[in-house]
Short mmCIF file of C-alpha atoms in Angstrom, two decimals:
data_model
loop_
_atom_site.label_atom_id
_atom_site.label_comp_id
_atom_site.label_asym_id
_atom_site.label_seq_id
_atom_site.Cartn_x
_atom_site.Cartn_y
_atom_site.Cartn_z
CA MET A 19 219.38 120.00 69.81
CA GLU A 20 221.52 118.35 67.13
CA LEU A 21 223.92 120.37 65.27
CA THR A 22 224.44 119.94 61.53
CA SER A 23 227.85 119.18 60.18
CA SER A 24 228.35 122.75 59.12
CA ALA A 25 227.60 124.01 62.47
CA THR A 26 230.59 121.68 63.89
CA ASN A 27 232.68 121.87 60.69
CA LYS A 28 235.33 124.68 61.30
CA ASN A 29 235.13 125.27 57.44
CA GLY A 30 232.16 127.58 56.51
CA THR A 31 230.66 127.90 53.23
CA GLY A 32 232.79 131.11 52.40
CA SER A 33 235.98 129.49 53.51
CA SER A 34 235.42 126.22 51.61
CA LEU A 35 234.61 128.10 48.32
CA ALA A 36 237.46 130.47 48.75
CA SER A 37 239.82 127.55 49.44
CA LEU A 38 238.51 125.86 46.45
CA HIS A 39 238.96 129.17 44.29
CA ILE A 40 242.55 129.55 45.57
CA ARG A 41 243.73 125.90 45.12
CA HIS A 42 242.18 125.69 41.52
CA ASN A 43 243.85 129.17 40.69
CA LYS A 44 247.14 127.44 41.99
CA ALA A 45 246.84 124.43 40.03
CA ALA A 46 245.92 126.41 36.91
CA THR A 47 249.18 128.25 37.37
CA TYR A 48 251.31 125.09 37.96
CA TYR A 49 249.89 123.40 34.84
CA ASP A 50 250.53 126.36 32.61
CA ARG A 51 253.98 126.60 33.87
CA LEU A 52 254.34 122.72 33.33
CA SER A 53 253.05 123.14 29.75
CA ASN A 54 255.39 126.04 29.13
CA ASP A 55 258.52 123.94 30.53
CA LEU A 56 257.67 120.80 28.71
CA GLU A 57 259.88 120.22 25.52
CA ALA A 58 258.37 121.63 22.22
CA ASP A 59 258.44 118.16 20.53
CA ASN A 60 256.50 116.68 23.65
CA THR A 61 253.04 117.53 22.24
CA ASP A 62 250.94 115.06 24.09
CA SER A 63 252.18 115.85 27.33
CA LYS A 64 251.97 119.77 26.58
CA THR A 65 248.24 119.32 25.41
CA LEU A 66 247.55 117.47 28.58
CA ALA A 67 248.92 120.02 30.77
CA SER A 68 247.19 122.85 28.97
CA SER A 69 244.06 121.02 29.17
CA LEU A 70 244.38 120.49 32.99
CA GLN A 71 245.24 124.39 33.19
CA GLU A 72 242.00 125.25 31.28
CA TYR A 73 240.01 122.65 33.43
CA HIS A 74 241.16 124.39 36.65
CA GLN A 75 240.96 128.06 35.35
CA GLN A 76 237.36 127.42 34.72
CA ALA A 77 236.70 125.55 38.10
CA ALA A 78 238.48 128.74 39.70
CA GLN A 79 236.16 130.91 37.76
CA LEU A 80 232.98 129.14 39.00
CA PHE A 81 233.95 129.36 42.61
CA GLU A 82 234.89 132.99 42.29
CA GLU A 83 231.48 133.65 40.96
CA ALA A 84 229.81 131.74 43.81
CA LEU A 85 232.08 133.62 46.12
CA GLU A 86 230.91 136.90 44.65
CA ALA A 87 227.34 136.02 45.13
CA LEU A 88 227.73 135.37 48.87
CA PRO A 89 227.46 138.33 51.34
CA ASP A 90 230.75 139.79 51.97
CA THR A 91 232.33 138.32 54.93
CA PRO A 92 235.92 137.64 56.27
CA VAL A 93 237.22 134.60 54.85
CA LYS A 94 240.48 132.42 56.01
CA PRO A 95 241.19 129.47 53.76
CA ASN A 96 241.97 126.32 55.38
CA LYS A 97 245.65 125.25 55.10
CA SER A 98 244.79 121.63 54.41
CA MET A 99 242.73 122.84 51.23
CA GLN A 100 245.95 124.40 49.57
CA PHE A 101 247.16 122.98 46.36
CA THR A 102 250.46 121.23 46.36
CA VAL A 103 252.53 119.33 43.78
CA SER A 104 253.25 115.66 44.62
CA TYR A 105 256.64 115.64 42.58
CA ILE A 106 258.69 117.28 39.69
CA ILE A 107 258.06 116.03 36.09
CA PRO A 108 261.03 115.81 33.66
CA THR A 109 260.45 118.10 30.84
CA ALA A 110 260.85 115.25 28.27
CA ALA A 111 258.59 113.01 30.13
CA PRO A 112 255.95 111.10 27.93
CA ALA A 113 252.03 111.83 28.30
CA SER A 114 251.74 108.39 30.29
CA THR A 115 254.20 109.60 32.86
CA VAL A 116 252.89 112.77 32.92
CA ALA A 117 249.37 111.62 33.40
CA ARG A 118 250.55 109.17 36.18
CA ALA A 119 252.33 111.91 37.98
CA LEU A 120 249.27 114.41 37.83
CA LYS A 121 246.49 111.78 38.73
CA GLU A 122 247.55 111.96 42.14
CA ASN A 123 247.21 115.81 42.21
CA GLU A 124 243.79 115.46 40.76
CA GLU A 125 242.79 112.76 43.04
CA SER A 126 243.23 115.32 46.02
CA PHE A 127 240.69 117.40 44.63
CA LEU A 128 238.19 114.44 44.38
CA GLU A 129 239.07 113.89 48.23
CA LEU A 130 238.05 117.55 49.10
CA TYR A 131 234.97 117.56 47.23
CA LYS A 132 234.20 114.23 48.91
CA HIS A 133 234.74 116.05 52.55
CA LEU A 134 232.74 119.20 51.40
CA LEU A 135 229.79 117.08 49.98
CA ASP A 136 229.47 115.38 53.40
CA ASN A 137 228.55 118.78 54.94
CA ASN A 138 224.90 118.63 55.18
CA GLY A 139 224.65 122.44 56.11
CA LEU A 140 225.80 123.67 52.81
CA PRO A 141 222.98 125.61 50.78
CA ASP A 142 221.41 123.65 47.89
CA GLY A 143 222.95 125.93 45.31
CA ILE A 144 226.54 125.61 46.68
CA TRP A 145 226.37 121.94 47.25
CA LYS A 146 225.09 121.46 43.48
CA LEU A 147 228.07 123.38 42.46
CA ILE A 148 230.66 121.38 44.33
CA GLN A 149 228.78 118.27 43.20
CA ASN A 150 229.00 119.16 39.55
CA GLN A 151 232.62 120.13 39.82
CA SER A 152 233.08 116.63 41.74
CA GLU A 153 231.91 114.83 38.71
CA ARG A 154 234.19 116.93 36.51
CA ALA A 155 237.04 116.01 38.77
CA GLN A 156 235.88 112.20 38.47
CA THR A 157 236.06 112.64 34.68
CA VAL A 158 239.45 114.00 34.86
CA VAL A 159 241.06 111.49 37.07
CA LYS A 160 239.53 108.77 34.90
CA LYS A 161 241.02 110.34 31.66
CA LEU A 162 244.45 110.64 33.44
CA ASP A 163 244.35 107.02 34.56
CA ARG A 164 243.57 105.86 30.88
CA ILE A 165 246.21 107.96 29.47
CA SER A 166 248.62 106.69 32.21
CA LYS A 167 247.95 102.96 31.44
CA SER A 168 247.66 103.32 27.50
CA GLY A 169 250.36 105.85 27.01
CA ALA A 170 247.92 107.84 24.60
CA GLU A 171 244.59 108.60 23.80
CA ARG A 172 243.20 109.99 20.62
CA ASP A 173 242.33 113.11 22.42
CA MET A 174 245.01 114.26 25.12
CA ARG A 175 242.16 116.91 26.38
CA VAL A 176 240.97 115.74 29.97
CA LEU A 177 237.46 117.27 29.41
CA SER A 178 235.96 118.22 25.99
#
């Protein structure tokens, strides 16, 4: 009998969703602090950080709702799925520098989503939720890439 990847994967559905929820919450908290720490006249960078905070807060809410829909089970988040910051951003950094630094953080979410989507044992609704968030994460990374290369965009928000 061949086992599905979810049967051999140590990260079950509940654990994966809990880890995503926690990781997005930590990212939202980080970006909120970053936005508050950036200098007042650095409006593009503040807008970018605030936009990333909103994006992660929305994603955390989506995963929290998905977790609430699951039956109660003990969950231990995987340490490899925890959000970590790649490096410190100077408070006077221009938007292009901020975007370049934050792009690496956001690319780590793409890798995590890719790993989870390879799990063929996820229920369809959960798989679709993760797929949709993966597409949103791709949009965020593309926007950060454009900002890091051009230095500015008409709209510094990562998602409209």
